[in-house]
Amino acid sequence: MSALPSPQARRRSRLTQVAGAFMPPPVFDFWAQRLHPTWTWERPLARVVGHMPAAAGAVTLTLRPNRHWPGALPGQHVNLTAVIDGIRVTRSYSLDAPVHADGRISVTVKGVDGGRMSRHLLERARVGDVLDIGPGFGELVLPAGATSPRLFLAAGSGITPLMALVRQLAAQGMPAPVTLLYWARTRAEFCFAEELRALAARHAGLDVRFVLTGEMPATDDEAGGRIDAALLDAVVADHARRQTYACGPGGFIAAVETLLGGRVPLLRTEAFTPLPRPPADDTGTVSVRLARSGRELQLPRGTALLDALEAEGLKPRSGCRMGICNTCACGKSAGAARDLRTGTVGEESTHALKLCVNSALTDLVLDL
Ligand code: FES
């Protein structure tokens, strides 16, 4: 996944090991970063080495992680952390390509209204900035050596992990047929459009359709409308026999699962906003005791615990905010919580309650 260390990196590594024997890692990091911004004892950091517009309101950042970053597979996400106005903010972004041979990676970020991190990366991040970076996570990866025909369904920012898979397969000579359907409201919002068209021209096995929901289609590779059975039948006649990978907002993923769940050989989905919630009459407040700090809070039922705790001024660790990365997981020793993605209720004590996708149903005791 990552490049072999260079002779300089190996020398640096020996140097850091010797120096590290004489001082604690944070002190080592403080002085090492005066020599080079990403030299650390063990903390994975990545330096911004490229910042290019990708489409209307979107930017592609090229990052060079240091040698402590364990890597990520095409289709996976990483947590990036920046200090914004004095506060550390972490969000998850998908790699938009496999890790380069020299260790560089790229992520494409769309600015979200009110999105602190995305606006920062879009408007304020500069070449030379340094971000904390976490290991790759997520299930939207291709099994090694598989040659089944595939259908990729992307909506909005959901293109980024699927673009990484398209680039991975293109680098392998497109070993099996792939059809990519990519939705956006307007033509200007499509990222990678030129490259996707060039790849489709070069690889007979790759078919790309740009699907517009706010403009009329105008070219042979454009279509119009939201996802439904008629559109899939018209564009991908054999979709029922394709392994299907989908990424997009919750409403889009819910529609994909309704249309294709149990009807295709494999369906892997990832939603970057919550799925439409099953109806639940979770109103009022409950008492939540934070065992480590001894605080007792009144928190609303029906609201993700992460949001509710942040509204009280707490800062639990978080990353993807969609139940994938596990960063927010904490212990629950008493009480019942509801998984907001599925509506299921967990009454058992657990070491790993995901605060970003669970709400309090009864009084709770959390290991915070
Ligand atoms: S923040 Fe990623 S699982 Fe909760």
PDB file of N, CA, C and O in Angstrom, residues 14-44:
ATOM      1  N   ARG A  14      16.592   5.767  11.858  1.00  0.00           N
ATOM      2  CA  ARG A  14      17.578   5.406  12.885  1.00  0.00           C
ATOM      3  C   ARG A  14      17.813   6.593  13.814  1.00  0.00           C
ATOM      4  O   ARG A  14      17.888   6.455  15.017  1.00  0.00           O
ATOM      5  N   LEU A  15      17.855   7.788  13.191  1.00  0.00           N
ATOM      6  CA  LEU A  15      18.074   9.009  13.968  1.00  0.00           C
ATOM      7  C   LEU A  15      16.947   9.210  14.982  1.00  0.00           C
ATOM      8  O   LEU A  15      17.171   9.486  16.158  1.00  0.00           O
ATOM      9  N   THR A  16      15.694   9.016  14.493  1.00  0.00           N
ATOM     10  CA  THR A  16      14.561   9.233  15.398  1.00  0.00           C
ATOM     11  C   THR A  16      14.555   8.200  16.522  1.00  0.00           C
ATOM     12  O   THR A  16      14.205   8.507  17.652  1.00  0.00           O
ATOM     13  N   GLN A  17      15.021   6.951  16.195  1.00  0.00           N
ATOM     14  CA  GLN A  17      15.033   5.934  17.254  1.00  0.00           C
ATOM     15  C   GLN A  17      16.031   6.303  18.344  1.00  0.00           C
ATOM     16  O   GLN A  17      15.748   6.193  19.530  1.00  0.00           O
ATOM     17  N   VAL A  18      17.210   6.793  17.927  1.00  0.00           N
ATOM     18  CA  VAL A  18      18.230   7.168  18.910  1.00  0.00           C
ATOM     19  C   VAL A  18      17.732   8.355  19.725  1.00  0.00           C
ATOM     20  O   VAL A  18      17.751   8.348  20.956  1.00  0.00           O
ATOM     21  N   ALA A  19      17.210   9.382  19.015  1.00  0.00           N
ATOM     22  CA  ALA A  19      16.759  10.586  19.720  1.00  0.00           C
ATOM     23  C   ALA A  19      15.593  10.258  20.647  1.00  0.00           C
ATOM     24  O   ALA A  19      15.502  10.771  21.758  1.00  0.00           O
ATOM     25  N   GLY A  20      14.717   9.348  20.167  1.00  0.00           N
ATOM     26  CA  GLY A  20      13.519   9.032  20.946  1.00  0.00           C
ATOM     27  C   GLY A  20      13.825   8.355  22.272  1.00  0.00           C
ATOM     28  O   GLY A  20      13.027   8.376  23.189  1.00  0.00           O
ATOM     29  N   ALA A  21      15.013   7.732  22.357  1.00  0.00           N
ATOM     30  CA  ALA A  21      15.375   7.067  23.607  1.00  0.00           C
ATOM     31  C   ALA A  21      15.623   8.080  24.717  1.00  0.00           C
ATOM     32  O   ALA A  21      15.622   7.735  25.894  1.00  0.00           O
ATOM     33  N   PHE A  22      15.852   9.347  24.361  1.00  0.00           N
ATOM     34  CA  PHE A  22      16.215  10.353  25.371  1.00  0.00           C
ATOM     35  C   PHE A  22      15.095  11.323  25.702  1.00  0.00           C
ATOM     36  O   PHE A  22      15.251  12.170  26.564  1.00  0.00           O
ATOM     37  N   MET A  23      13.970  11.262  25.016  1.00  0.00           N
ATOM     38  CA  MET A  23      12.909  12.239  25.312  1.00  0.00           C
ATOM     39  C   MET A  23      11.541  11.650  24.980  1.00  0.00           C
ATOM     40  O   MET A  23      11.432  10.784  24.105  1.00  0.00           O
ATOM     41  N   PRO A  24      10.479  12.088  25.670  1.00  0.00           N
ATOM     42  CA  PRO A  24       9.130  11.568  25.390  1.00  0.00           C
ATOM     43  C   PRO A  24       8.687  11.960  23.971  1.00  0.00           C
ATOM     44  O   PRO A  24       9.102  13.022  23.475  1.00  0.00           O
ATOM     45  N   PRO A  25       7.827  11.114  23.331  1.00  0.00           N
ATOM     46  CA  PRO A  25       7.426  11.387  21.946  1.00  0.00           C
ATOM     47  C   PRO A  25       6.900  12.800  21.688  1.00  0.00           C
ATOM     48  O   PRO A  25       7.279  13.406  20.682  1.00  0.00           O
ATOM     49  N   PRO A  26       6.052  13.385  22.572  1.00  0.00           N
ATOM     50  CA  PRO A  26       5.558  14.732  22.243  1.00  0.00           C
ATOM     51  C   PRO A  26       6.687  15.761  22.193  1.00  0.00           C
ATOM     52  O   PRO A  26       6.675  16.666  21.361  1.00  0.00           O
ATOM     53  N   VAL A  27       7.697  15.590  23.085  1.00  0.00           N
ATOM     54  CA  VAL A  27       8.823  16.527  23.076  1.00  0.00           C
ATOM     55  C   VAL A  27       9.650  16.290  21.813  1.00  0.00           C
ATOM     56  O   VAL A  27      10.071  17.233  21.123  1.00  0.00           O
ATOM     57  N   PHE A  28       9.842  15.009  21.482  1.00  0.00           N
ATOM     58  CA  PHE A  28      10.567  14.683  20.249  1.00  0.00           C
ATOM     59  C   PHE A  28       9.862  15.318  19.049  1.00  0.00           C
ATOM     60  O   PHE A  28      10.491  15.949  18.200  1.00  0.00           O
ATOM     61  N   ASP A  29       8.516  15.157  19.000  1.00  0.00           N
ATOM     62  CA  ASP A  29       7.757  15.703  17.862  1.00  0.00           C
ATOM     63  C   ASP A  29       7.945  17.216  17.765  1.00  0.00           C
ATOM     64  O   ASP A  29       8.108  17.766  16.675  1.00  0.00           O
ATOM     65  N   PHE A  30       7.907  17.878  18.915  1.00  0.00           N
ATOM     66  CA  PHE A  30       8.030  19.348  18.923  1.00  0.00           C
ATOM     67  C   PHE A  30       9.327  19.775  18.238  1.00  0.00           C
ATOM     68  O   PHE A  30       9.343  20.641  17.365  1.00  0.00           O
ATOM     69  N   TRP A  31      10.445  19.129  18.624  1.00  0.00           N
ATOM     70  CA  TRP A  31      11.729  19.543  18.063  1.00  0.00           C
ATOM     71  C   TRP A  31      11.919  19.016  16.651  1.00  0.00           C
ATOM     72  O   TRP A  31      12.442  19.737  15.782  1.00  0.00           O
ATOM     73  N   ALA A  32      11.459  17.759  16.395  1.00  0.00           N
ATOM     74  CA  ALA A  32      11.635  17.193  15.043  1.00  0.00           C
ATOM     75  C   ALA A  32      10.878  18.020  14.018  1.00  0.00           C
ATOM     76  O   ALA A  32      11.351  18.231  12.894  1.00  0.00           O
ATOM     77  N   GLN A  33       9.691  18.527  14.392  1.00  0.00           N
ATOM     78  CA  GLN A  33       8.903  19.293  13.423  1.00  0.00           C
ATOM     79  C   GLN A  33       9.500  20.672  13.146  1.00  0.00           C
ATOM     80  O   GLN A  33       9.098  21.329  12.199  1.00  0.00           O
ATOM     81  N   ARG A  34      10.464  21.083  13.964  1.00  0.00           N
ATOM     82  CA  ARG A  34      11.192  22.301  13.615  1.00  0.00           C
ATOM     83  C   ARG A  34      12.165  22.034  12.462  1.00  0.00           C
ATOM     84  O   ARG A  34      12.532  22.941  11.727  1.00  0.00           O
ATOM     85  N   LEU A  35      12.586  20.766  12.330  1.00  0.00           N
ATOM     86  CA  LEU A  35      13.484  20.406  11.228  1.00  0.00           C
ATOM     87  C   LEU A  35      12.698  20.054   9.970  1.00  0.00           C
ATOM     88  O   LEU A  35      13.095  20.371   8.861  1.00  0.00           O
ATOM     89  N   HIS A  36      11.573  19.367  10.148  1.00  0.00           N
ATOM     90  CA  HIS A  36      10.721  18.980   9.005  1.00  0.00           C
ATOM     91  C   HIS A  36       9.293  18.858   9.517  1.00  0.00           C
ATOM     92  O   HIS A  36       9.071  18.227  10.558  1.00  0.00           O
ATOM     93  N   PRO A  37       8.298  19.427   8.787  1.00  0.00           N
ATOM     94  CA  PRO A  37       6.937  19.503   9.353  1.00  0.00           C
ATOM     95  C   PRO A  37       6.255  18.165   9.602  1.00  0.00           C
ATOM     96  O   PRO A  37       5.306  18.110  10.391  1.00  0.00           O
ATOM     97  N   THR A  38       6.707  17.094   8.967  1.00  0.00           N
ATOM     98  CA  THR A  38       6.024  15.808   9.217  1.00  0.00           C
ATOM     99  C   THR A  38       6.931  14.794   9.914  1.00  0.00           C
ATOM    100  O   THR A  38       6.605  13.611   9.950  1.00  0.00           O
ATOM    101  N   TRP A  39       8.075  15.215  10.455  1.00  0.00           N
ATOM    102  CA  TRP A  39       8.899  14.285  11.232  1.00  0.00           C
ATOM    103  C   TRP A  39       8.304  14.154  12.631  1.00  0.00           C
ATOM    104  O   TRP A  39       8.159  15.154  13.353  1.00  0.00           O
ATOM    105  N   THR A  40       7.957  12.951  13.011  1.00  0.00           N
ATOM    106  CA  THR A  40       7.381  12.697  14.334  1.00  0.00           C
ATOM    107  C   THR A  40       7.916  11.363  14.839  1.00  0.00           C
ATOM    108  O   THR A  40       8.480  10.571  14.079  1.00  0.00           O
ATOM    109  N   TRP A  41       7.702  11.126  16.119  1.00  0.00           N
ATOM    110  CA  TRP A  41       8.123   9.859  16.711  1.00  0.00           C
ATOM    111  C   TRP A  41       7.258   8.723  16.187  1.00  0.00           C
ATOM    112  O   TRP A  41       7.753   7.696  15.748  1.00  0.00           O
ATOM    113  N   GLU A  42       5.931   8.894  16.252  1.00  0.00           N
ATOM    114  CA  GLU A  42       5.053   7.829  15.775  1.00  0.00           C
ATOM    115  C   GLU A  42       3.735   8.364  15.229  1.00  0.00           C
ATOM    116  O   GLU A  42       2.877   7.608  14.790  1.00  0.00           O
ATOM    117  N   ARG A  43       3.540   9.672  15.262  1.00  0.00           N
ATOM    118  CA  ARG A  43       2.236  10.242  14.915  1.00  0.00           C
ATOM    119  C   ARG A  43       2.121  10.355  13.394  1.00  0.00           C
ATOM    120  O   ARG A  43       2.955  11.005  12.759  1.00  0.00           O
ATOM    121  N   PRO A  44       1.063   9.756  12.785  1.00  0.00           N
ATOM    122  CA  PRO A  44       0.908   9.881  11.331  1.00  0.00           C
ATOM    123  C   PRO A  44       0.452  11.294  10.953  1.00  0.00           C
ATOM    124  O   PRO A  44      -0.560  11.777  11.457  1.00  0.00           O
TER     125      PRO A  44
END
